[in-house]
XYZ file of C-alpha atoms in Angstrom:
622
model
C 86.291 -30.118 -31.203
C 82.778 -31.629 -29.989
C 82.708 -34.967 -30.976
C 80.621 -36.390 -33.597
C 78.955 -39.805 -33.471
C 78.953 -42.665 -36.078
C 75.755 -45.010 -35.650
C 77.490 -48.556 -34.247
C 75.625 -51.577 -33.922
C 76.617 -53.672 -30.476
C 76.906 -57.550 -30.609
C 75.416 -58.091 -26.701
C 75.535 -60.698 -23.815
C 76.257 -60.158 -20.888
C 79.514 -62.171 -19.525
C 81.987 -62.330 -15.866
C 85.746 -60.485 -16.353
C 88.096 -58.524 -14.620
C 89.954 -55.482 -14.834
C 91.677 -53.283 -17.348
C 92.044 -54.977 -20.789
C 92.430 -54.713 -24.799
C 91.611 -55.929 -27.765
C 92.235 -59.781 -28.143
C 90.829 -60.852 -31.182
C 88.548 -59.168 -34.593
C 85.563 -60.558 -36.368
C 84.805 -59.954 -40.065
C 81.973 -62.124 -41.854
C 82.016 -64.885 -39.249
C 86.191 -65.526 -39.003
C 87.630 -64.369 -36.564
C 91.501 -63.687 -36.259
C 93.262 -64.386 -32.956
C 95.092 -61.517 -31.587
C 98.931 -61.085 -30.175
C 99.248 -63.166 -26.906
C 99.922 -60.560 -23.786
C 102.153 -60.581 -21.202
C 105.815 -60.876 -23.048
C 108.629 -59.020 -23.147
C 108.670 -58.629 -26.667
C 106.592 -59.979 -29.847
C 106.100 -63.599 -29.860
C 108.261 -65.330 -32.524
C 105.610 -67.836 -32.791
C 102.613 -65.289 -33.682
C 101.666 -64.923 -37.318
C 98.560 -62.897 -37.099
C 97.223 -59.170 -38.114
C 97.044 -57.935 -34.406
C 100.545 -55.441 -32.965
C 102.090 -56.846 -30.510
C 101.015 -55.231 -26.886
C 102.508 -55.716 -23.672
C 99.910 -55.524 -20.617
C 96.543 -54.670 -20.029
C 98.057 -51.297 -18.215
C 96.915 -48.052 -19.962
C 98.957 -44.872 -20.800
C 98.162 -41.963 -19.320
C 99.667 -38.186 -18.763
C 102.813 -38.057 -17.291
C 102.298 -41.092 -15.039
C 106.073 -42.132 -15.465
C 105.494 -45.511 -16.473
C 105.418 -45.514 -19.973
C 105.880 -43.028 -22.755
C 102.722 -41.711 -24.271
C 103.644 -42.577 -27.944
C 102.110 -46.036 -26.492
C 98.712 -44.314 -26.492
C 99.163 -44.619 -30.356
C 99.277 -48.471 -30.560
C 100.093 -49.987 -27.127
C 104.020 -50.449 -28.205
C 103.866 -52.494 -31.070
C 104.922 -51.587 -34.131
C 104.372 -54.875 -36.705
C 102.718 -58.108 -37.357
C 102.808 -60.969 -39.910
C 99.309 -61.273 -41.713
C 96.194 -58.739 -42.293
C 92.587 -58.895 -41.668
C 90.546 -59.013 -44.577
C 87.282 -56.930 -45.131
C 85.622 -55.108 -47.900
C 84.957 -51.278 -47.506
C 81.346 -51.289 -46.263
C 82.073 -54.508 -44.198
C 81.586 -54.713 -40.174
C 84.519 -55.577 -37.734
C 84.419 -56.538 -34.542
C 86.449 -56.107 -31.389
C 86.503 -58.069 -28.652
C 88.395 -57.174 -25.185
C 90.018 -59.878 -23.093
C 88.953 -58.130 -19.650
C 87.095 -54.974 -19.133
C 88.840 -51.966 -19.129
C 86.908 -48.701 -17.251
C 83.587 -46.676 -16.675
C 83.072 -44.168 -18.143
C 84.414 -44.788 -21.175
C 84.645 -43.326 -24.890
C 85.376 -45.647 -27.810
C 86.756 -44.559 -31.146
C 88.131 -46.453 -33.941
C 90.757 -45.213 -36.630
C 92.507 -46.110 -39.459
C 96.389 -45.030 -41.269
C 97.350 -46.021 -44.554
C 100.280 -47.848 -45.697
C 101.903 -47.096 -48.777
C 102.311 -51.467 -49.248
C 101.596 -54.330 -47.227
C 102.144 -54.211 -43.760
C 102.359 -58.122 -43.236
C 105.761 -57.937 -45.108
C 107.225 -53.856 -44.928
C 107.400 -51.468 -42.330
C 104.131 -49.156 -42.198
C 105.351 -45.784 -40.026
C 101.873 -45.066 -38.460
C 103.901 -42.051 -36.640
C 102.682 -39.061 -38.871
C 99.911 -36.981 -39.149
C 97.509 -39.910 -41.280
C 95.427 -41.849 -38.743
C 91.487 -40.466 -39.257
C 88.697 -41.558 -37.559
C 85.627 -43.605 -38.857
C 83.666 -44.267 -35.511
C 83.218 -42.831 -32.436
C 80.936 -43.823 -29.317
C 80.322 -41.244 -25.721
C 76.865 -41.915 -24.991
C 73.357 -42.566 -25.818
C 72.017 -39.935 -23.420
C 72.916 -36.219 -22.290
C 71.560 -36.557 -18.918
C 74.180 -35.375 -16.207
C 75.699 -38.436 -14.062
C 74.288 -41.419 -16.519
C 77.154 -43.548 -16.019
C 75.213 -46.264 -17.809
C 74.983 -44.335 -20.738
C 78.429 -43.853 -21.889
C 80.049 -46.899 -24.353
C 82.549 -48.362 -21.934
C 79.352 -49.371 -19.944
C 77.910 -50.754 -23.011
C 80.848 -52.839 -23.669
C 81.857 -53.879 -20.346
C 78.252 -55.128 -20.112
C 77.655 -56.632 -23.465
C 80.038 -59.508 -23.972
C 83.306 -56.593 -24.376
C 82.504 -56.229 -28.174
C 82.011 -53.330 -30.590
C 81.207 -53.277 -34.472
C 82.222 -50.735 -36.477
C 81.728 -49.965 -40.126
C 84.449 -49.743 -42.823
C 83.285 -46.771 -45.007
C 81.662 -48.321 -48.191
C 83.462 -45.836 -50.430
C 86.793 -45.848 -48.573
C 89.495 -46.290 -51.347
C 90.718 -50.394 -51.166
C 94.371 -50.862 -49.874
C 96.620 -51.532 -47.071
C 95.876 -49.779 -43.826
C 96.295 -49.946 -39.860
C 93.066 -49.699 -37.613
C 93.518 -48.671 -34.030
C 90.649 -49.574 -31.504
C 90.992 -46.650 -28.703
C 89.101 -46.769 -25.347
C 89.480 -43.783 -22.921
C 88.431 -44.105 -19.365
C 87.572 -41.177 -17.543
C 87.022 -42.337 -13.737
C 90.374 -41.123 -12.518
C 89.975 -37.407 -11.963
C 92.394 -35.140 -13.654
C 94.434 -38.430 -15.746
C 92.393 -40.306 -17.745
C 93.509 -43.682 -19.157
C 94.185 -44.474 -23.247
C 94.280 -48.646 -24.206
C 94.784 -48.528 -27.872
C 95.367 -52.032 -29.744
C 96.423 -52.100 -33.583
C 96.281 -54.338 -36.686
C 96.875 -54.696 -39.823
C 93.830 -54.829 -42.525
C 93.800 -55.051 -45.811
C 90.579 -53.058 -47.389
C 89.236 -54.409 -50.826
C 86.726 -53.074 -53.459
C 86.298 -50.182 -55.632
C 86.020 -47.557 -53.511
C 87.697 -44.243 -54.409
C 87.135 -42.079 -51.311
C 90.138 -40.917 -48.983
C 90.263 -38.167 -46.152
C 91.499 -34.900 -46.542
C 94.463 -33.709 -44.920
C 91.937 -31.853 -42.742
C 90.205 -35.193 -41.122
C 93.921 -36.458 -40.312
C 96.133 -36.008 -36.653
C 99.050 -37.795 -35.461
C 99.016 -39.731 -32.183
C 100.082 -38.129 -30.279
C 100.250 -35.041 -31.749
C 98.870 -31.177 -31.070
C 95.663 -32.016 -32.824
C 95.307 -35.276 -30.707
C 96.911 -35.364 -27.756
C 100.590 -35.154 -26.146
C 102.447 -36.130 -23.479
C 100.906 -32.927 -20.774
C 97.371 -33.303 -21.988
C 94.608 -33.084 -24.986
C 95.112 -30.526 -27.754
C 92.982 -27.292 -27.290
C 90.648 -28.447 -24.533
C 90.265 -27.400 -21.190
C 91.483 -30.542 -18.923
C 88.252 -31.074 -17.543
C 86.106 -31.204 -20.162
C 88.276 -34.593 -21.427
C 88.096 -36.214 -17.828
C 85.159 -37.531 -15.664
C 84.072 -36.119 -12.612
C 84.376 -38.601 -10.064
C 81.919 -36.466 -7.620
C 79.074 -35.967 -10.075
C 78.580 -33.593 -12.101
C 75.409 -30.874 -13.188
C 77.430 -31.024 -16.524
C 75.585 -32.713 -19.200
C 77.458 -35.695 -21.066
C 77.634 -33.879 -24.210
C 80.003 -31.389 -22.766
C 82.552 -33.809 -22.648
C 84.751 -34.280 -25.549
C 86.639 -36.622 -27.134
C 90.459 -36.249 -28.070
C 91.220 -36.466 -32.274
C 89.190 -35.458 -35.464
C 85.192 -35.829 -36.077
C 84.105 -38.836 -37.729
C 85.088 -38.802 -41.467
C 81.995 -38.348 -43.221
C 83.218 -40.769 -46.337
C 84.254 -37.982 -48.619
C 87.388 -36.562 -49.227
C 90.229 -36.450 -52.092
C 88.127 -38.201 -54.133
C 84.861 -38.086 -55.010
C 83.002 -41.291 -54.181
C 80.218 -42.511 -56.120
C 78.080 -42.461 -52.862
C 78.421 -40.900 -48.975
C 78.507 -42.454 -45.785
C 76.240 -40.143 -43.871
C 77.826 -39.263 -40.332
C 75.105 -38.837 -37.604
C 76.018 -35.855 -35.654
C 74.091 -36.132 -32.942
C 73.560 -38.371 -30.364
C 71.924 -41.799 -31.341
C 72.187 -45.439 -31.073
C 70.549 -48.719 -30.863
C 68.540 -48.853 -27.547
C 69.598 -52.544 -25.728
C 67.333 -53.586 -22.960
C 69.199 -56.071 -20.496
C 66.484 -57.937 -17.769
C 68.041 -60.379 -15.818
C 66.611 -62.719 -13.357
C 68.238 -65.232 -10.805
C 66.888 -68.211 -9.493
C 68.746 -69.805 -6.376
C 67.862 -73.658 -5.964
C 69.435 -75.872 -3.338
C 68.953 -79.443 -2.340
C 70.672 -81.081 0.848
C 74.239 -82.063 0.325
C 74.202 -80.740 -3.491
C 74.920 -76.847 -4.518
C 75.849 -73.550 -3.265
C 74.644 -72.048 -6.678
C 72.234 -70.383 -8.467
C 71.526 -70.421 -12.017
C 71.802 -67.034 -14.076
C 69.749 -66.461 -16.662
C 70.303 -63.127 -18.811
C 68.115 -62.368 -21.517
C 68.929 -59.437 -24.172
C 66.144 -57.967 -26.842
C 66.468 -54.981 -28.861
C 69.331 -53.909 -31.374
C 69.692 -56.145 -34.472
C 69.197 -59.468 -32.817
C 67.814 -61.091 -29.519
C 69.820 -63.646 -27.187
C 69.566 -65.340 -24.653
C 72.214 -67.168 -22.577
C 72.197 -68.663 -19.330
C 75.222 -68.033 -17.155
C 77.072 -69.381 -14.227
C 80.417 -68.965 -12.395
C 83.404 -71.093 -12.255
C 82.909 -75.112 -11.086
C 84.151 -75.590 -8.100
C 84.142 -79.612 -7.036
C 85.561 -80.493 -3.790
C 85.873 -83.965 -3.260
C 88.438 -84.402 -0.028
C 91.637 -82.704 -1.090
C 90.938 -82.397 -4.847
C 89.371 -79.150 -6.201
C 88.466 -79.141 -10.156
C 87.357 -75.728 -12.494
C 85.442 -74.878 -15.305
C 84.682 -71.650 -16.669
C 81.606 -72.381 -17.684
C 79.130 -73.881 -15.241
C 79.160 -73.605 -11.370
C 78.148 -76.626 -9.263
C 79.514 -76.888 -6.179
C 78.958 -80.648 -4.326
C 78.818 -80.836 -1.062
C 80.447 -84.372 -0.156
C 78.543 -85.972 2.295
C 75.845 -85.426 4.854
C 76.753 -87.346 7.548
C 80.083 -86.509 8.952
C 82.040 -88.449 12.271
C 82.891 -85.758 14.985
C 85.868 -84.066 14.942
C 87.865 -83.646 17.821
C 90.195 -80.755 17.652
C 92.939 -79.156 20.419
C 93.662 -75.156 20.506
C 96.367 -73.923 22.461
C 96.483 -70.068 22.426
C 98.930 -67.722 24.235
C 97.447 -63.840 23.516
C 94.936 -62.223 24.473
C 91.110 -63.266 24.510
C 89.559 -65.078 21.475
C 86.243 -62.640 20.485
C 82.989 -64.323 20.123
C 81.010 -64.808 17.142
C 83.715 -66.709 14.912
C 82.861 -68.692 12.139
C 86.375 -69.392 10.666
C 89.674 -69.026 12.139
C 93.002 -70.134 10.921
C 96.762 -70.018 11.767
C 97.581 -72.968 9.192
C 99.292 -75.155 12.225
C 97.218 -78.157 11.024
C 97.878 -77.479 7.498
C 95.979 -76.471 4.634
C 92.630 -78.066 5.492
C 89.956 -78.968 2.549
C 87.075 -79.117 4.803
C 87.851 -75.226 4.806
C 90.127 -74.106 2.029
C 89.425 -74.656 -1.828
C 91.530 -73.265 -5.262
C 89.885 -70.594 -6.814
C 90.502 -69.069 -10.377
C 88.144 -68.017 -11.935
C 88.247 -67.808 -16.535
C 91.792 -69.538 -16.442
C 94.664 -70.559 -15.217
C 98.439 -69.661 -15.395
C 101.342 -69.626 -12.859
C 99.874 -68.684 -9.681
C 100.385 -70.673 -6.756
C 100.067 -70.730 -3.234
C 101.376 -73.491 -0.456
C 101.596 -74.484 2.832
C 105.093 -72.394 4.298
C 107.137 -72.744 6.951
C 109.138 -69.600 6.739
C 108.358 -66.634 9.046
C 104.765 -66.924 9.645
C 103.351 -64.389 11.567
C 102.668 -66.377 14.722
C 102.827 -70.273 15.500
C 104.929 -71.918 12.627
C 103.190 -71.845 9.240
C 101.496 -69.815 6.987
C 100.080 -69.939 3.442
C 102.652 -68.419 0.419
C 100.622 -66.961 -2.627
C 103.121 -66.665 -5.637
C 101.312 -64.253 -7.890
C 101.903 -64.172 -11.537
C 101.769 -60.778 -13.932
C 99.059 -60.685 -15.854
C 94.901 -61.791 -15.664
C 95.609 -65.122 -15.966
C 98.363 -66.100 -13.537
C 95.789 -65.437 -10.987
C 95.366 -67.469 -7.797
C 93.266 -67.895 -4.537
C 92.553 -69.868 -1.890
C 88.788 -69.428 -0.998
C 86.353 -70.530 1.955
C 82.819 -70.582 0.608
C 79.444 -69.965 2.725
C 78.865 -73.906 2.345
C 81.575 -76.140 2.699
C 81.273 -79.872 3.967
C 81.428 -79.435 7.833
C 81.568 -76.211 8.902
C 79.685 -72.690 8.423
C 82.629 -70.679 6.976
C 80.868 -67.206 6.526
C 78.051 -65.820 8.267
C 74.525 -66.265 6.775
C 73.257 -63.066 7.732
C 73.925 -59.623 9.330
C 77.538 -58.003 9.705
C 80.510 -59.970 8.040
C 83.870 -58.925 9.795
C 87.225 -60.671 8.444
C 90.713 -60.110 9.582
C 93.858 -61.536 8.246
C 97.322 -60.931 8.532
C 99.523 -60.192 5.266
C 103.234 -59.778 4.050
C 104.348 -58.371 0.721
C 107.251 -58.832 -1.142
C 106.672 -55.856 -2.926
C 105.519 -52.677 -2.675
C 101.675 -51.629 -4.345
C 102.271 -50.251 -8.145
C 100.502 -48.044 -10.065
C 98.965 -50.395 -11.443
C 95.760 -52.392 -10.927
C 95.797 -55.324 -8.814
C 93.362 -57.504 -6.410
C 94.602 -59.409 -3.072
C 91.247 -60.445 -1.743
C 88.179 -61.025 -3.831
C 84.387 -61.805 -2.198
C 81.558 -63.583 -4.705
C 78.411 -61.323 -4.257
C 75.520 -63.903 -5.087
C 73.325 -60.449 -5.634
C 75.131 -59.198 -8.207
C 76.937 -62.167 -9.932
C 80.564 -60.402 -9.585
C 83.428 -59.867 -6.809
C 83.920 -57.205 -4.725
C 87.555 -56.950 -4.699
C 90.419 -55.405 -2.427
C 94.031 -54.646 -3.652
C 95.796 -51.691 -4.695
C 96.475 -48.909 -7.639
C 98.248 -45.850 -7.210
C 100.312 -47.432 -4.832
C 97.794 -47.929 -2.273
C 95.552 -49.899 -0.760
C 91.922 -50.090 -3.089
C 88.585 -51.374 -3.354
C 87.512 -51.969 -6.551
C 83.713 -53.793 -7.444
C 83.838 -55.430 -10.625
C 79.891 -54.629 -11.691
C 80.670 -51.249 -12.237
C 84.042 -50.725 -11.607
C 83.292 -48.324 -9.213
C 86.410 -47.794 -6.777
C 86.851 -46.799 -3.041
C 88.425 -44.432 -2.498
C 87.866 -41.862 -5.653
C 91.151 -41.911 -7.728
C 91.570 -38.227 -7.143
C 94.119 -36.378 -5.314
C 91.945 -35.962 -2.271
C 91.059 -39.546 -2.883
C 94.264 -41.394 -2.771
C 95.362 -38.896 0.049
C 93.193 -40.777 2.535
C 94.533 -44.023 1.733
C 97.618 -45.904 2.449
C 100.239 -48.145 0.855
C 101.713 -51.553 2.298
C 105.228 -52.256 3.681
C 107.079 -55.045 1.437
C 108.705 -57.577 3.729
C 106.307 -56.677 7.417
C 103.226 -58.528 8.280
C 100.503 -56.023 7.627
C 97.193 -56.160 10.020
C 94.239 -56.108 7.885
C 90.517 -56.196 9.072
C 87.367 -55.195 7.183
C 83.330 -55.148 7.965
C 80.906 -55.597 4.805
C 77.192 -54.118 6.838
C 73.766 -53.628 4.653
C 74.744 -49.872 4.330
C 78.814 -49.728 4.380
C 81.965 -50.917 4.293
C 85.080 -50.122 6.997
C 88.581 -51.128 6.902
C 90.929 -50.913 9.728
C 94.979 -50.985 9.078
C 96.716 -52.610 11.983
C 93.559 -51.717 14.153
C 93.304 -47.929 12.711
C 90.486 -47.315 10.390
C 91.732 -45.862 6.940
C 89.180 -43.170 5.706
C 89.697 -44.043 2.179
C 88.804 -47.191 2.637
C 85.163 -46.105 4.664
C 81.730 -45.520 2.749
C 81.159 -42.903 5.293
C 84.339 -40.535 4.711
C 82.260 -38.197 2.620
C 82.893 -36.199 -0.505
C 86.098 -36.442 -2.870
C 86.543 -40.370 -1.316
C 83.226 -42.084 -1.310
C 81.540 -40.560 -4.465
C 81.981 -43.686 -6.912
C 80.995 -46.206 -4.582
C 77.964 -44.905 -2.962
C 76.402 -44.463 -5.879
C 76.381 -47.956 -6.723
C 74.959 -51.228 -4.316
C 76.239 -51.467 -1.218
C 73.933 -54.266 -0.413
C 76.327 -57.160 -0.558
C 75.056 -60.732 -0.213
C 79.047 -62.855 0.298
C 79.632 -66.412 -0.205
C 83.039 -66.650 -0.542
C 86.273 -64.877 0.624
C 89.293 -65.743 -1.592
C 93.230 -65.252 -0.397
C 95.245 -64.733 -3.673
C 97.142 -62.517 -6.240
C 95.343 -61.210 -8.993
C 97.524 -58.772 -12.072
C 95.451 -56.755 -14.281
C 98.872 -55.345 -16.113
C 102.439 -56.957 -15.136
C 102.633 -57.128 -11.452
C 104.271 -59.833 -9.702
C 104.378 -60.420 -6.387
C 104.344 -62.941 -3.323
C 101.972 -62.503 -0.588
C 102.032 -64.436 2.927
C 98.704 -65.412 4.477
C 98.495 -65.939 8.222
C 95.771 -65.607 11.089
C 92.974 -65.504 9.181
C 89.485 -64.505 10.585
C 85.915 -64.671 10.249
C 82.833 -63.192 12.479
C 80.395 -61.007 12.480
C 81.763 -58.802 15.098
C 84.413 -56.486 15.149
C 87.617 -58.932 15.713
C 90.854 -56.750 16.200
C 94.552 -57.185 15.348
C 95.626 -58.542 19.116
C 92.906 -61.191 19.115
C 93.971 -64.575 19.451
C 93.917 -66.927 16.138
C 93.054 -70.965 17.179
C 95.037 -73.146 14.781
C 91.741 -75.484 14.057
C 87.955 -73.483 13.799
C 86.622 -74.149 17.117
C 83.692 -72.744 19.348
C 85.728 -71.126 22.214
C 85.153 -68.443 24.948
C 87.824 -66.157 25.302
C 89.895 -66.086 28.706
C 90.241 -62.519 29.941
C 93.884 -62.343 29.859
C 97.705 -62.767 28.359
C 97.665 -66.311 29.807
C 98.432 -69.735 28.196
C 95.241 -72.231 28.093
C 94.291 -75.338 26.305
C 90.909 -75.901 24.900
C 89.349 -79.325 23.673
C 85.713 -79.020 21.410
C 84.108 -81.618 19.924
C 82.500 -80.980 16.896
C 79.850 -82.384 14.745
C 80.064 -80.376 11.503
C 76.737 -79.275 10.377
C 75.723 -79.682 7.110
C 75.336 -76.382 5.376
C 72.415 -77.298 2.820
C 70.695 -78.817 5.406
C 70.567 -76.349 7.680
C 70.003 -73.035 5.260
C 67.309 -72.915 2.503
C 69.503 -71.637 0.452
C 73.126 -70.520 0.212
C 72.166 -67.173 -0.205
C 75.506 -65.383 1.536
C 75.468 -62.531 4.005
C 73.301 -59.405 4.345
């Protein structure tokens, strides 16, 4: 069935996220209702709200083995202890904790309960969930990836308002948000949240039989694919496509139009073509810097257009280093620079490989510890359980390393980051090619699910460019458009690799104005190139390559349950090709290389510069 479009208004601004998600909390007539908490084994005892209890931020999919795909009907959950409260012809509002994918379809349905949900069991498995708003796009044109509604929500604060029919018939019901992202060729992804609501007023309307499926079910979907659709008119094309939008489909019924068993005294007309509010999104960035004060830039993003117009100004996490103390705040970003005047450093290297390559900026074995001057916490929108620490267990060379415990989930996040400015040295080059190496053990193996290891701020953009893993290997991922490298098809994730849990993995990578390489203990993966060509590259290279970095962060970063603990060693910096046998100093030093295996000691006396000084502004590189 084509699908059929319900008019939706967007609430819009513009905010910072990461990966995957689902629905968090509902707005009706300015209260809002707090959803399930995330990220437990089972329901939370404590939680007495309307929202189903939900698991991860992981999606269901076809056959992927992971989870059945009755969770495509509600996410797992089955219950919860209060309702929302709107009357039929009220808005409701959604709003996502993370984004989840582009392109994206939205749709929003309701099943009705026989009594109260808060305090009986409603069985939402039958054939009575029908649909009362729908979202693809705002355009037809072939490979508009801005166009379809995950974009819009993604880019406009992760909400979406619906309508409650005004002459839907008051009582109990269940409404299921669904998002379906289509960016993985051949498997696209379902995250469907549930509540409870209880509808009032005097509304007599109810759908026919005819407007209802089950989920899944043959007139939705199943377990091996979409009811009576040809698989790829329900997924993306990764590669581009001639195909106009509007030969996609959407899984499910058309929109109820508002009239059914009953007669109402009125009908909701559906709109069965293509049209929505227009949003127009400028933004402009202004970079200021004084001496010894900030690596930041203020962000201001205005929105007109659509019922309202807003304006917010926006910047990243806080990050204040002041010697070994770091502090955050998700709301502003000021970075301060401690002092201007610095007393030389004296530092001794002894190395015992081969030559040290030219053109360093930063390079670390940890043998002097976890230095501040260098090395600062990063976490960006919260905290959780994530950790990382100085260890002395089976470092890759010398006798330390740094130990990232990674927590499941968004928020158990953590990184240690070196910035483009940091009180006495120049961590990341300022311009031109931007090479880093590292070296990395896992404890476990890459999932199928989404997670990051190494994220880089972007000053152009505002968001991270991020490596890590899905499908069980290796992944780049950039957060302003989700776009990943390689292309999550078959041929895709063929020319990519996974990790080895418990080996120390050789991992190099070179961010230029017109591509990105990665190397794999010193041989170049092709999934991981821009230049590997069709059925890798297609996502990225349509999207900016033109990276400007100012900070490279070490960490662990879950978008669904994934745990893991990642050692750091012999990290990196240039902006030349570096290689996996070159020699690591323990301290960052200037040092010519020595032109063989030998053992030599090197003594440099440094005067760190100071960054703010020096550069007009902390732009990054590129």
């Amino acid at each position: 069935m084509k699908a059929v479009l319900a008019i939706t208004s967007l609430a819009v601004l513009a905010t910072s996220v990461s990966a995957h998600g689902a629905v968090t909390s509902y707005a009706i007539n300015g209260k809002t209702y707090q959803g399930s908490p995330g990220f437990q084994g089972a329901p939370s005892p404590s939680y007495t709200g309307p929202q189903w209890y939900w698991p991860d931020y992981n999606p269901t999919m076809f056959n992927d083995g992971q989870r059945n795909f009755s969770f495509a009907r509600c996410n797992s959950g089955t219950s919860a202890k209060s309702n929302l409260v709107a009357a039929a012809g009220d808005k409701i509002t959604a709003i996502w904790g993370q984004w989840t994918h582009n392109p994206a379809t939205v749709a929003v349905y309701l099943y009705a309960c026989g009594s109260d949900p808060s305090t009986s069991t409603c069985d939402v498995s039958g054939k009575g969930w029908f649909k009362i708003d729908e979202f693809i796009s705002d355009s037809d044109s072939a490979g508009c990836d801005t166009c379809w509604a995950g974009y819009k929500i993604i880019n406009n604060k992760l909400q979406w308002t619906s309508t409650i029919p005004a002459n839907l018939k008051s009582g109990y019901y269940i409404i299921r948000h669904e998002l379906i992202a289509r960016h993985q060729a051949n498997n696209p992804q379902f995250y469907a949240e549930c509540a409870n609501i209880q509808i009032t007023g005097s509304g007599t309307a109810f759908p026919s039989s005819s407007d209802m499926v089950a989920i899944p079910g043959s007139d939705y979907a199943t377990s091996t694919g979409p009811a009576s659709y040809t698989g790829d008119s329900l997924m993306y094309e990764v590669n581009g496509s001639t195909r106009k939008i509007a030969d996609y489909v959407n899984v499910g019924p058309a929109v109820w139009s508002g009239s059914g068993g009953s007669t109402p005294t009125t009908t909701t007309t559906t709109t069965t073509s293509r049209t929505t509010t227009t949003t127009r999104v400028t933004t402009t960035t202004t970079t200021t810097t004084t001496p010894g004060s900030t690596c930041a830039g203020q962000q201001t993003i205005t929105v007109t257009g659509g019922p309202s117009t807003v304006f917010e100004t926006l910047q990243p996490v806080t990050v204040t280093v002041t010697a070994d103390q770091t502090t955050q705040n998700p709301t502003t970003t000021t970075t301060t620079r401690s002092s201007t005047t610095t007393t030389p450093r004296t530092t001794t290297t002894t190395t015992t490989q081969g030559p040290t390559p030219s053109g360093l900026t930063l390079s670390d074995g940890f043998e002097s510890g976890l230095d501040s001057s260098r090395w600062s916490q990063f976490a960006r929108d919260c905290t959780g359980s994530g950790s990382y620490a100085l260890s002395s267990s089976g470092a890759h060379s010398g006798s330390r390393a740094v130990k990232v415990t990674g927590g499941g989930g968004y928020c158990n996040h953590i990184f240690f980051a070196t910035y483009l400015c940091l009180p006495g040295t120049k961590q990341i080059p300022t311009s031109g090619d931007l090479y880093v190496r590292f070296w990395a053990k896992f404890a476990n193996s890459l999932t199928g699910s989404h997670v990051s290891f190494l994220t880089m701020e972007d000053s152009t953009t505002g968001k991270t460019v991020r490596m890590g893993g899905q499908n069980s290997i290796l992944m780049w991922n950039r957060e302003l458009d989700d776009a990943t490298l390689p292309d999550l098809s078959p041929q895709g994730v063929a020319q990519s690799q996974g990790v080895t849990p418990g080996q120390w993995t050789c991992i190099e990578y070179h961010v230029g104005s017109d591509r990105l390489e990665t190397w794999v203990n010193d041989k170049v993966v092709p999934g991981l190139t821009t230049t590997s060509g069709s059925g890798v590259t297609g996502q990225w290279t349509k999207g900016t390559q033109n990276f400007k970095i100012t900070s490279v962060n070490f960490g662990w970063e879950s978008y669904g349950g994934d745990l893991n603990n990642v050692d750091y060693d012999d990290i990196a910096i240039g902006s030349s090709r570096i290689g996996c046998g070159a020699t690591v100093p323990t301290d960052p030093t200037t040092t010519s290389g020595n032109s063989g295996p030998t053992t030599t000691t090197t003594t440099t006396t440094q005067a760190p510069e100071n960054c703010s000084a020096k550069y007009q502004q902390c732009g990054g590189q590129g």
